[in-house]
JSON list of C-alpha atoms in Angstrom, two decimals:
[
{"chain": "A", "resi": 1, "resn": "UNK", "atom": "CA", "xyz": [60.54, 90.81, 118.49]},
{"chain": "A", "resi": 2, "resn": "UNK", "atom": "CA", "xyz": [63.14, 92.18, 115.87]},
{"chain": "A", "resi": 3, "resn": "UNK", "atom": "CA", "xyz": [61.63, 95.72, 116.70]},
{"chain": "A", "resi": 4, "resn": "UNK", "atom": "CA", "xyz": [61.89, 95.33, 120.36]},
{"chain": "A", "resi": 5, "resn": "UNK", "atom": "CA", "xyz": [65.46, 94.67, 120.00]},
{"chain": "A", "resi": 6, "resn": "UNK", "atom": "CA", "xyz": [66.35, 97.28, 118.14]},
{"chain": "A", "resi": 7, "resn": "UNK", "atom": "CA", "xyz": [64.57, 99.74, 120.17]},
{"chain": "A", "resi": 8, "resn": "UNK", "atom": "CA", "xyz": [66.55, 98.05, 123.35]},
{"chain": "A", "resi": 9, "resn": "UNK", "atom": "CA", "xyz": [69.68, 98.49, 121.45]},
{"chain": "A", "resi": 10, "resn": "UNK", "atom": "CA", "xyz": [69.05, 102.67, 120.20]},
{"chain": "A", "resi": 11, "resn": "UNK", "atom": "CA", "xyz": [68.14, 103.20, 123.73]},
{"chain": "A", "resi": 12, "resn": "UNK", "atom": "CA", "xyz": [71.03, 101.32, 125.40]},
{"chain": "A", "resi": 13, "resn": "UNK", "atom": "CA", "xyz": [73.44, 103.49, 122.85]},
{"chain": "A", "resi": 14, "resn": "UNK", "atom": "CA", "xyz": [71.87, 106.65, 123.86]},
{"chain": "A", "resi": 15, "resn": "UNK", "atom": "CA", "xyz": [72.01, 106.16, 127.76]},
{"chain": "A", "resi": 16, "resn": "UNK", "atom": "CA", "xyz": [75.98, 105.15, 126.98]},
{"chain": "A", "resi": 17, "resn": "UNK", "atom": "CA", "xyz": [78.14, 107.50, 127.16]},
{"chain": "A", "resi": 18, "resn": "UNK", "atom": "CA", "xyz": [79.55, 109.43, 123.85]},
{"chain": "A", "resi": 19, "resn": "UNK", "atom": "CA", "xyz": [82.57, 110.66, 122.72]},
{"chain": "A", "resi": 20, "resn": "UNK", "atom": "CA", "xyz": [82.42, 114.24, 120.93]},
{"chain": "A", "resi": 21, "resn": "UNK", "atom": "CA", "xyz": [84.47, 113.21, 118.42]},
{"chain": "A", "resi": 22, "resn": "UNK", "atom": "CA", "xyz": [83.60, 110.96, 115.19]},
{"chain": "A", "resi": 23, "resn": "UNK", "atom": "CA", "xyz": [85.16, 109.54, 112.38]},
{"chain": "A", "resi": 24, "resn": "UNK", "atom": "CA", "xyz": [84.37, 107.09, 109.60]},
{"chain": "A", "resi": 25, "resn": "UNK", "atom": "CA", "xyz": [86.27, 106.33, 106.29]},
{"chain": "A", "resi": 26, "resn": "UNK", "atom": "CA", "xyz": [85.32, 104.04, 103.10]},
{"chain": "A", "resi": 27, "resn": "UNK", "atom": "CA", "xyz": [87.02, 102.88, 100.66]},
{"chain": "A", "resi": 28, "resn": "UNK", "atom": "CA", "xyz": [85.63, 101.84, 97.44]},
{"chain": "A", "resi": 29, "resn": "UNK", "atom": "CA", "xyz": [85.91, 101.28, 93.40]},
{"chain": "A", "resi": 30, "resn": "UNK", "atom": "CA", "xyz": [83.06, 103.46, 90.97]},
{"chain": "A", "resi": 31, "resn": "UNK", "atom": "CA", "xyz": [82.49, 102.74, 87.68]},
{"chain": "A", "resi": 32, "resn": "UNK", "atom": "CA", "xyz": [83.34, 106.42, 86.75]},
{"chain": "A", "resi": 33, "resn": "UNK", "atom": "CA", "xyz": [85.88, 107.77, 85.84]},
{"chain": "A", "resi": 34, "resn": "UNK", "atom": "CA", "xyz": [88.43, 110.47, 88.17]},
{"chain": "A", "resi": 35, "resn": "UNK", "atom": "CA", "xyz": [87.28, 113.27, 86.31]},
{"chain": "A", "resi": 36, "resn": "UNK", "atom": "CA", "xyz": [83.23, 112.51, 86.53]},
{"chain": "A", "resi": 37, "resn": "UNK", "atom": "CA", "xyz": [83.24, 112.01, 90.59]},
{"chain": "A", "resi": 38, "resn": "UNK", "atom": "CA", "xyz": [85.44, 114.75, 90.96]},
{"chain": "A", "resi": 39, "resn": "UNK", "atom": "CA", "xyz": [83.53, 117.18, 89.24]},
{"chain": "A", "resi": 40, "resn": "UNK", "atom": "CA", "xyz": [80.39, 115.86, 91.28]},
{"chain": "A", "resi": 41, "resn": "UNK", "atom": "CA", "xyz": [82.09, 116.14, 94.56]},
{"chain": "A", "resi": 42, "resn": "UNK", "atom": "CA", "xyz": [83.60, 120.03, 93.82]},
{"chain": "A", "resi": 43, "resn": "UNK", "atom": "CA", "xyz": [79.94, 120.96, 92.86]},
{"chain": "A", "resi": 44, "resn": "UNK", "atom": "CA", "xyz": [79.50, 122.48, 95.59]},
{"chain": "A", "resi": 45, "resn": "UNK", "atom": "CA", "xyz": [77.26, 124.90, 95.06]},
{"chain": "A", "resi": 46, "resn": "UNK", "atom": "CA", "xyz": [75.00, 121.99, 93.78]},
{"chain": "A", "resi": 47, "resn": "UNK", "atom": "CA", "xyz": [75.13, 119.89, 97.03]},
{"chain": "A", "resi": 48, "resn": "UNK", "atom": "CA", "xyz": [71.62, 120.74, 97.85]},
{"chain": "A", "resi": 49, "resn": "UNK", "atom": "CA", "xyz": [70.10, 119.40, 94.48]},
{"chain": "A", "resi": 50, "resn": "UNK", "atom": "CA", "xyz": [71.05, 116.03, 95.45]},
{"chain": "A", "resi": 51, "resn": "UNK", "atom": "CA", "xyz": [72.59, 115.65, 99.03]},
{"chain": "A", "resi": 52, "resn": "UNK", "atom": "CA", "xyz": [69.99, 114.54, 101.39]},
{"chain": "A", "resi": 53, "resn": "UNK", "atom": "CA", "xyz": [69.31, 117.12, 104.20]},
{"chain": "A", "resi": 54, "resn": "UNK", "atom": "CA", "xyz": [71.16, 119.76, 102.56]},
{"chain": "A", "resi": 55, "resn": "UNK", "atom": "CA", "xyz": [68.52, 122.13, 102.32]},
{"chain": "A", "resi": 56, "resn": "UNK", "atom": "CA", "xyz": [70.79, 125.03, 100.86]},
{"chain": "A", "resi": 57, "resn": "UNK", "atom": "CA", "xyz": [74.77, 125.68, 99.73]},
{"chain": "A", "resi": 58, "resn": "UNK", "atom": "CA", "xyz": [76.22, 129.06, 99.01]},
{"chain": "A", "resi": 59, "resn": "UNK", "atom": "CA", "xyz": [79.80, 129.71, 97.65]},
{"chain": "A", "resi": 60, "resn": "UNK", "atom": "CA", "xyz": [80.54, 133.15, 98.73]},
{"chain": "A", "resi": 61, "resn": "UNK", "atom": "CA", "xyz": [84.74, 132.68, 97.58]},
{"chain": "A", "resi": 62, "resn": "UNK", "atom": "CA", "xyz": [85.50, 130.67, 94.42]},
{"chain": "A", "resi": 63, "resn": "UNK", "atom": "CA", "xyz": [89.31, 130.28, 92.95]},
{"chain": "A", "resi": 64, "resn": "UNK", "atom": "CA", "xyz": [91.10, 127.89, 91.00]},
{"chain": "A", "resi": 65, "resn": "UNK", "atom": "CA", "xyz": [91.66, 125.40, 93.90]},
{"chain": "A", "resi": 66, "resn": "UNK", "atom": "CA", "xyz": [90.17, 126.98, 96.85]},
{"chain": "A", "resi": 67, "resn": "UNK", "atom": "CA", "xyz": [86.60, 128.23, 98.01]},
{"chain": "A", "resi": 68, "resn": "UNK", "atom": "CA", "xyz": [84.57, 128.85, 101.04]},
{"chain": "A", "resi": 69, "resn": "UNK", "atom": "CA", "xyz": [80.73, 127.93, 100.98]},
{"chain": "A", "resi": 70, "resn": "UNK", "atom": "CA", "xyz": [77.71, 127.95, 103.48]},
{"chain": "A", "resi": 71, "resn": "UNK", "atom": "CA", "xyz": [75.59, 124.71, 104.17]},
{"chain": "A", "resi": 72, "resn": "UNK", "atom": "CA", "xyz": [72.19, 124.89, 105.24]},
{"chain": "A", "resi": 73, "resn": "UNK", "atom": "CA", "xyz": [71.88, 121.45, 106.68]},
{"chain": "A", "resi": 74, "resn": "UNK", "atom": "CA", "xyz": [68.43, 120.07, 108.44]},
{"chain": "A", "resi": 75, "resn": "UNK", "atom": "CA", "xyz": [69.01, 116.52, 110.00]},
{"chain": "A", "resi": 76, "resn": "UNK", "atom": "CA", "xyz": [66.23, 115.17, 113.19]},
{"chain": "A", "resi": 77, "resn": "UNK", "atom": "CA", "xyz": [65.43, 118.17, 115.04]},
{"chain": "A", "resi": 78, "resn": "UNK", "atom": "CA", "xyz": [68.26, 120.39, 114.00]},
{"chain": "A", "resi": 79, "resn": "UNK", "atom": "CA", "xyz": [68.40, 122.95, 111.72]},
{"chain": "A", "resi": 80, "resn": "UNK", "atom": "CA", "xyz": [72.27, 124.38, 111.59]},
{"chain": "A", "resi": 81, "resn": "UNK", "atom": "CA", "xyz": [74.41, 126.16, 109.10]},
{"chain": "A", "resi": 82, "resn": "UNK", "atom": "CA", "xyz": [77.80, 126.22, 108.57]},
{"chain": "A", "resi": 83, "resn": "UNK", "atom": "CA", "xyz": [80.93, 127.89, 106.70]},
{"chain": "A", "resi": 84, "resn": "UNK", "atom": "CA", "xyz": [83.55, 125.99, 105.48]},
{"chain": "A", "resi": 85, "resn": "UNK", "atom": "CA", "xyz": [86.32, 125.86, 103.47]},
{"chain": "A", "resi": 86, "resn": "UNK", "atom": "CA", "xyz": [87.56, 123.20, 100.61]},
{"chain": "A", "resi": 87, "resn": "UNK", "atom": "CA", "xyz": [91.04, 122.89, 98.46]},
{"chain": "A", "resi": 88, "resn": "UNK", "atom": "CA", "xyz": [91.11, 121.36, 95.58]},
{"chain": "A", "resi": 89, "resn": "UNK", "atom": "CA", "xyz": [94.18, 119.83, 95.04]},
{"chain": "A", "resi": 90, "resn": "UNK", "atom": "CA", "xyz": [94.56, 119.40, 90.71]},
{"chain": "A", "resi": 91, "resn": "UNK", "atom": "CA", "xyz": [92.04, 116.09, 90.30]},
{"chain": "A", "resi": 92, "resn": "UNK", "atom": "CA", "xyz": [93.04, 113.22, 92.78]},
{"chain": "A", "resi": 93, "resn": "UNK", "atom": "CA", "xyz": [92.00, 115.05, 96.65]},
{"chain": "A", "resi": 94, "resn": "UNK", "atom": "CA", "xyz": [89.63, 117.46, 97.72]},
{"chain": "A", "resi": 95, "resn": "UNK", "atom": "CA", "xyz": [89.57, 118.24, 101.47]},
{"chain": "A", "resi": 96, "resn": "UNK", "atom": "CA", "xyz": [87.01, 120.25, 103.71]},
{"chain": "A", "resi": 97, "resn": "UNK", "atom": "CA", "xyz": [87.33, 121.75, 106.64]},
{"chain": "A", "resi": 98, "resn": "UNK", "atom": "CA", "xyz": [84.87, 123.74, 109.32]},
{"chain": "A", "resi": 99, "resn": "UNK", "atom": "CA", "xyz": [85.59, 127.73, 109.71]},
{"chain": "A", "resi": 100, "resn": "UNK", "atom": "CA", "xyz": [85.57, 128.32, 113.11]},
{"chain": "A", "resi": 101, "resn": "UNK", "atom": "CA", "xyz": [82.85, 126.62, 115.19]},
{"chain": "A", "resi": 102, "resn": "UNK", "atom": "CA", "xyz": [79.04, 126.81, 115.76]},
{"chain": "A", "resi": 103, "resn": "UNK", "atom": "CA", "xyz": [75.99, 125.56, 118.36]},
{"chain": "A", "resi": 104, "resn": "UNK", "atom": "CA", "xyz": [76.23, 122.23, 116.39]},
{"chain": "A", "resi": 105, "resn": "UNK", "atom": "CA", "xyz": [79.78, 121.11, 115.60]},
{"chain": "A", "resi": 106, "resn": "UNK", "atom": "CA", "xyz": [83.37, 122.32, 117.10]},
{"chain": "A", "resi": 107, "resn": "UNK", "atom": "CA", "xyz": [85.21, 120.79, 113.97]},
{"chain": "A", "resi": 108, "resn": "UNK", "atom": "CA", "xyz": [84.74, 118.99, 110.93]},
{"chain": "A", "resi": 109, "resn": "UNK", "atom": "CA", "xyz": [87.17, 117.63, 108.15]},
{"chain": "A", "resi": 110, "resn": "UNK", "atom": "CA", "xyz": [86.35, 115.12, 105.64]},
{"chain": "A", "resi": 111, "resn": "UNK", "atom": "CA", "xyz": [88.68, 114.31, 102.58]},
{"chain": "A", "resi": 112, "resn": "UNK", "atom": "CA", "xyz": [88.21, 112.33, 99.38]},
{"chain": "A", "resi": 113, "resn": "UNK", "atom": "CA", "xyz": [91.27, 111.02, 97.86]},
{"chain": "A", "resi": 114, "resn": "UNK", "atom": "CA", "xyz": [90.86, 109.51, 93.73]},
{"chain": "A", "resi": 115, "resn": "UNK", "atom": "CA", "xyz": [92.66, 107.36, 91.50]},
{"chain": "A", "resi": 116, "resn": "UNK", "atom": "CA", "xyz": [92.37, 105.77, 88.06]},
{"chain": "A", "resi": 117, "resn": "UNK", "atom": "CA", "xyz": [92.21, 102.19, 87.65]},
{"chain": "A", "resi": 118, "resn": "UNK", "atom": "CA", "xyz": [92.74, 100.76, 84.34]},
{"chain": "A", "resi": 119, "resn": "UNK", "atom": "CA", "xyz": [90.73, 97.91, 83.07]},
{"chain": "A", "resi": 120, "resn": "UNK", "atom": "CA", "xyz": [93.93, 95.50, 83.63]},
{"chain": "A", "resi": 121, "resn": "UNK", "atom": "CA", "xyz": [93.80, 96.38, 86.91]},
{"chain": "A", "resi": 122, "resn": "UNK", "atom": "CA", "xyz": [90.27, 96.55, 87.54]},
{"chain": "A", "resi": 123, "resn": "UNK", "atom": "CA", "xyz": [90.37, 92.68, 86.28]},
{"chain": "A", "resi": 124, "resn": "UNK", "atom": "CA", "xyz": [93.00, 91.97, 88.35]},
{"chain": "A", "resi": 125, "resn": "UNK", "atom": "CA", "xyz": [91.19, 93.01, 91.63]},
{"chain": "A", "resi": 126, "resn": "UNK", "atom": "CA", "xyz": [87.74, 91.10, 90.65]},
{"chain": "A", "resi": 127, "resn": "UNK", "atom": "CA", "xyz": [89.94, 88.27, 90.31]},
{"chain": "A", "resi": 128, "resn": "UNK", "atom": "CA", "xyz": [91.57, 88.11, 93.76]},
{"chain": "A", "resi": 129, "resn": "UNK", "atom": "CA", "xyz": [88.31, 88.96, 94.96]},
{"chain": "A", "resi": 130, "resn": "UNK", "atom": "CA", "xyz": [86.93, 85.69, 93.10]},
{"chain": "A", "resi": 131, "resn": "UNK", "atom": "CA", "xyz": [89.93, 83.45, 94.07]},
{"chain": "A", "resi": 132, "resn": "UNK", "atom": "CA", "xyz": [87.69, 79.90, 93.18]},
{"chain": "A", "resi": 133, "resn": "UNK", "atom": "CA", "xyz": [86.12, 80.65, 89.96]},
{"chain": "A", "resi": 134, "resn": "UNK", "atom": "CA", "xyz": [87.12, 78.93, 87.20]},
{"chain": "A", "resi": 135, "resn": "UNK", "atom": "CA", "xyz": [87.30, 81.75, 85.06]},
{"chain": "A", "resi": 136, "resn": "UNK", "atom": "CA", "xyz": [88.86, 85.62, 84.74]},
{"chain": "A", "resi": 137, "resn": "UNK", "atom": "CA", "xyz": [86.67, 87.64, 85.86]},
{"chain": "A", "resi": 138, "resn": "UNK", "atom": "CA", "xyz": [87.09, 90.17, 83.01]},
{"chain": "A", "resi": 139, "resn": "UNK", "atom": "CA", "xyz": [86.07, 94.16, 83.69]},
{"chain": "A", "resi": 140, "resn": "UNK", "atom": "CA", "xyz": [83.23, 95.52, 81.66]},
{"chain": "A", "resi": 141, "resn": "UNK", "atom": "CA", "xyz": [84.67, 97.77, 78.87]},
{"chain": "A", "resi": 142, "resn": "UNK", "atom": "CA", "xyz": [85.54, 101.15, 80.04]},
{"chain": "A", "resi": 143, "resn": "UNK", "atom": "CA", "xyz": [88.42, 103.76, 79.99]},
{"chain": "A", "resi": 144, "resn": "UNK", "atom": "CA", "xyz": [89.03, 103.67, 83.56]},
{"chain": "A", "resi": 145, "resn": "UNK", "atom": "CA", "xyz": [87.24, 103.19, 86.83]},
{"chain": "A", "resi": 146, "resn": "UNK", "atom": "CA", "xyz": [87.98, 105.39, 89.93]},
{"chain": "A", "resi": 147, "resn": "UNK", "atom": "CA", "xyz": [89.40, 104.66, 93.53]},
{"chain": "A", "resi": 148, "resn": "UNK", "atom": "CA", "xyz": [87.88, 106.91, 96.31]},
{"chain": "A", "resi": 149, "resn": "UNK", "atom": "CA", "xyz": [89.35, 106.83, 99.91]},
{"chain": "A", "resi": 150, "resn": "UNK", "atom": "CA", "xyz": [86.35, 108.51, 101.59]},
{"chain": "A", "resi": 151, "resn": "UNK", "atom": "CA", "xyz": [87.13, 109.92, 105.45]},
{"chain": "A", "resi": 152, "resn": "UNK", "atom": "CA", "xyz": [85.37, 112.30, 107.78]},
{"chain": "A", "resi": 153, "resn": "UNK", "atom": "CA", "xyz": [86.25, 113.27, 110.89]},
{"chain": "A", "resi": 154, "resn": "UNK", "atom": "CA", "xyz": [84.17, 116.16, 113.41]},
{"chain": "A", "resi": 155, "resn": "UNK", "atom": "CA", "xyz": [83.42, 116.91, 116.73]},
{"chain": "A", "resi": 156, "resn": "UNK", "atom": "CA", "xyz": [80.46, 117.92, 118.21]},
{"chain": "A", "resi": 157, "resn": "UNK", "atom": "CA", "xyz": [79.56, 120.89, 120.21]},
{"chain": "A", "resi": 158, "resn": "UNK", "atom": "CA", "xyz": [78.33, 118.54, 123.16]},
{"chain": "A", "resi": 159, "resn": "UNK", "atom": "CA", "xyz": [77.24, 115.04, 124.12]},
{"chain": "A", "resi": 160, "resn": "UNK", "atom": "CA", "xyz": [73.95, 115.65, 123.39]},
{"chain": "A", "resi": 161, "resn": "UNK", "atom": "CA", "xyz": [74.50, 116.49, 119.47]},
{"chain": "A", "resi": 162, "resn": "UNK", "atom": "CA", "xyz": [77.12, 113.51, 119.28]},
{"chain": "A", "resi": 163, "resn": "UNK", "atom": "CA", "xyz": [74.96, 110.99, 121.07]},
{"chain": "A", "resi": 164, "resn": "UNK", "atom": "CA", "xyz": [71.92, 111.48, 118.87]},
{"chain": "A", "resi": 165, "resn": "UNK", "atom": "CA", "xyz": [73.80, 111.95, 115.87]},
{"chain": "A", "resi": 166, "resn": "UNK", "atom": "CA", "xyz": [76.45, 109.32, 116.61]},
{"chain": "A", "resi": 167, "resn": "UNK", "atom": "CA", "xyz": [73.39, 106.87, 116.36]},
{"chain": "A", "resi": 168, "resn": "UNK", "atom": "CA", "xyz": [72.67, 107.17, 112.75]},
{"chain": "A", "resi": 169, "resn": "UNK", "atom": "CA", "xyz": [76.25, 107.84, 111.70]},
{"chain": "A", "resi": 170, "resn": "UNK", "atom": "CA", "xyz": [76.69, 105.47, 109.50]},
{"chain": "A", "resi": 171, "resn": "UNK", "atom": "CA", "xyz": [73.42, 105.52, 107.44]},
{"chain": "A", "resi": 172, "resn": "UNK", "atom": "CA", "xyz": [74.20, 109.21, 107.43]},
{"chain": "A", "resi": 173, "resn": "UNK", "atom": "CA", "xyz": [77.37, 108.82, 105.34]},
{"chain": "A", "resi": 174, "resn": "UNK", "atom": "CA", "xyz": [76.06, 105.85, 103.65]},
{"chain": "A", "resi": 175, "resn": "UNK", "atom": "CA", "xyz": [72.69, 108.51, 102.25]},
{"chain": "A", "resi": 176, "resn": "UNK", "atom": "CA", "xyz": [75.26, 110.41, 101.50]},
{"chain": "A", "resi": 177, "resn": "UNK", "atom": "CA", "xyz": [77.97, 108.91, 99.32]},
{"chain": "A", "resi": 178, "resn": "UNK", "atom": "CA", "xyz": [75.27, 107.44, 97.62]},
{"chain": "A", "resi": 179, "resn": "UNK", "atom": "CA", "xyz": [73.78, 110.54, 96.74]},
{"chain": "A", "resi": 180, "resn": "UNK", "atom": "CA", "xyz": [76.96, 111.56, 95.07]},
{"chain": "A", "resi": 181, "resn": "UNK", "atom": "CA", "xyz": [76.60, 108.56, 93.05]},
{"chain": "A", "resi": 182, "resn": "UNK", "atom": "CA", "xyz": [73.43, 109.11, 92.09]},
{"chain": "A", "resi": 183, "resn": "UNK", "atom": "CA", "xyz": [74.72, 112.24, 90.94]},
{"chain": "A", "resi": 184, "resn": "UNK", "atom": "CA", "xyz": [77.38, 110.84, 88.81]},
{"chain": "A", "resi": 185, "resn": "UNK", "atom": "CA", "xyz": [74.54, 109.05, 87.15]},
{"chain": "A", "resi": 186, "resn": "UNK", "atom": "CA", "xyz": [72.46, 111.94, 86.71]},
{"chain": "A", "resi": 187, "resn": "UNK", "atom": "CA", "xyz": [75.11, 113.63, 85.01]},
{"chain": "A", "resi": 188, "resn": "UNK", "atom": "CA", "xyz": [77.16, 110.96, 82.84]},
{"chain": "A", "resi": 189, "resn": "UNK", "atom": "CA", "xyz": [74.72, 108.34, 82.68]},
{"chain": "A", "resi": 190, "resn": "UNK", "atom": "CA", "xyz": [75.04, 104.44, 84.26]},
{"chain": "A", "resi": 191, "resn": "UNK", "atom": "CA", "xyz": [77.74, 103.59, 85.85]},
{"chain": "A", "resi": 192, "resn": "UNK", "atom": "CA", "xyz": [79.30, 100.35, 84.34]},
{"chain": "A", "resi": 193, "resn": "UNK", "atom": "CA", "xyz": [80.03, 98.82, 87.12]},
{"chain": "A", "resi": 194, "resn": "UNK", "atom": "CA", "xyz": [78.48, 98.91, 90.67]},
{"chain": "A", "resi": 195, "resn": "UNK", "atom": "CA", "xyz": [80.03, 100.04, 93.40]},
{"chain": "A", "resi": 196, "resn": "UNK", "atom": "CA", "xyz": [82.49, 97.83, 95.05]},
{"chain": "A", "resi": 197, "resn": "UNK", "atom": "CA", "xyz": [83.39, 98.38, 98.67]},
{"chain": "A", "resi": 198, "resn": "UNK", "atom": "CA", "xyz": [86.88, 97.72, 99.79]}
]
């Protein structure tokens, strides 16, 4: 029964009609620190070690704060590849954006925005988050947690690409984000606290 409704529901969504253009944003708290997700998310000429259905990424222009790189990206059916280019701005944004267009997408930017939280803070937001317990909901020990404001925005080439991608949006950038986490772990070991979603 449960599969019968969801294949009613994919189906109804695909026979609706689609907008070309898609965005999602997320908001959550890491137990990393600024330094360690930004270093993770600037990799990017390690994206396809550990982003799923990146199958390869190229930087062809690196400088301090600004580089352009190729993604080899396989997701369903399609195979595309495309150029983009990302600033670095010093360590609390890094923003992407599509050069020019291809047979897939017509645009693409997606940003990620990080801050520091202290463990006073971090406390503090447990604790509104916990209003009836009887007791402070203290932060495990750490030198500081991070903030990420998460947002993507793109259009699509035609309906076709956005209704069949639109679908699985969400577990698309959910696969994703949390294979920058897992990164993070790879890299600097546990996290000490799991992710919290805003």
């Amino acid at each position: 029964m449960i599969q019968k409704t969801r294949a009613r529901h994919v189906l109804s969504r695909l026979l609706a009609p689609s907008p070309l253009h898609h965005h999602h944003a997320n908001q959550c708290i890491l137990g990393h620190s600024v330094d360690e997700i930004h270093s993770v998310v600037s990799d990017v000429e390690k994206y396809s070690e550990f982003l799923p259905w990146c199958e390869q990424s190229t930087v062809h222009i690196r400088r301090k704060e600004y580089m352009e790189a190729t993604l080899n990206v396989r997701f369903l059916c399609f195979r595309e590849s495309y150029r983009s280019k990302v600033v670095i701005s010093n360590k609390d944004r890094i923003d992407t954006e599509l050069i020019g267009e291809n047979s897939f997408l017509k645009s693409l930017h997606c940003s990620w925005e990080f801050q520091n939280i202290s463990q006073d803070e971090m406390s503090q937001i447990l604790d509104k988050r916990r209003p009836r317990s009887k007791f402070s909901s203290r932060a495990p020990e750490r030198k500081s947690y991070a903030k990420i404001w998460f947002k993507v925005d793109f259009v699509f080439a035609n309906a076709t690409h956005s209704k069949l991608c639109g679908i699985f949006m969400n577990h698309v950038v959910h696969k994703m984000t949390k294979g920058f986490e897992r990164r993070c772990r790879e890299k600097y070991g546990p996290p000490s606290f799991v992710h919290l979603k805003l």
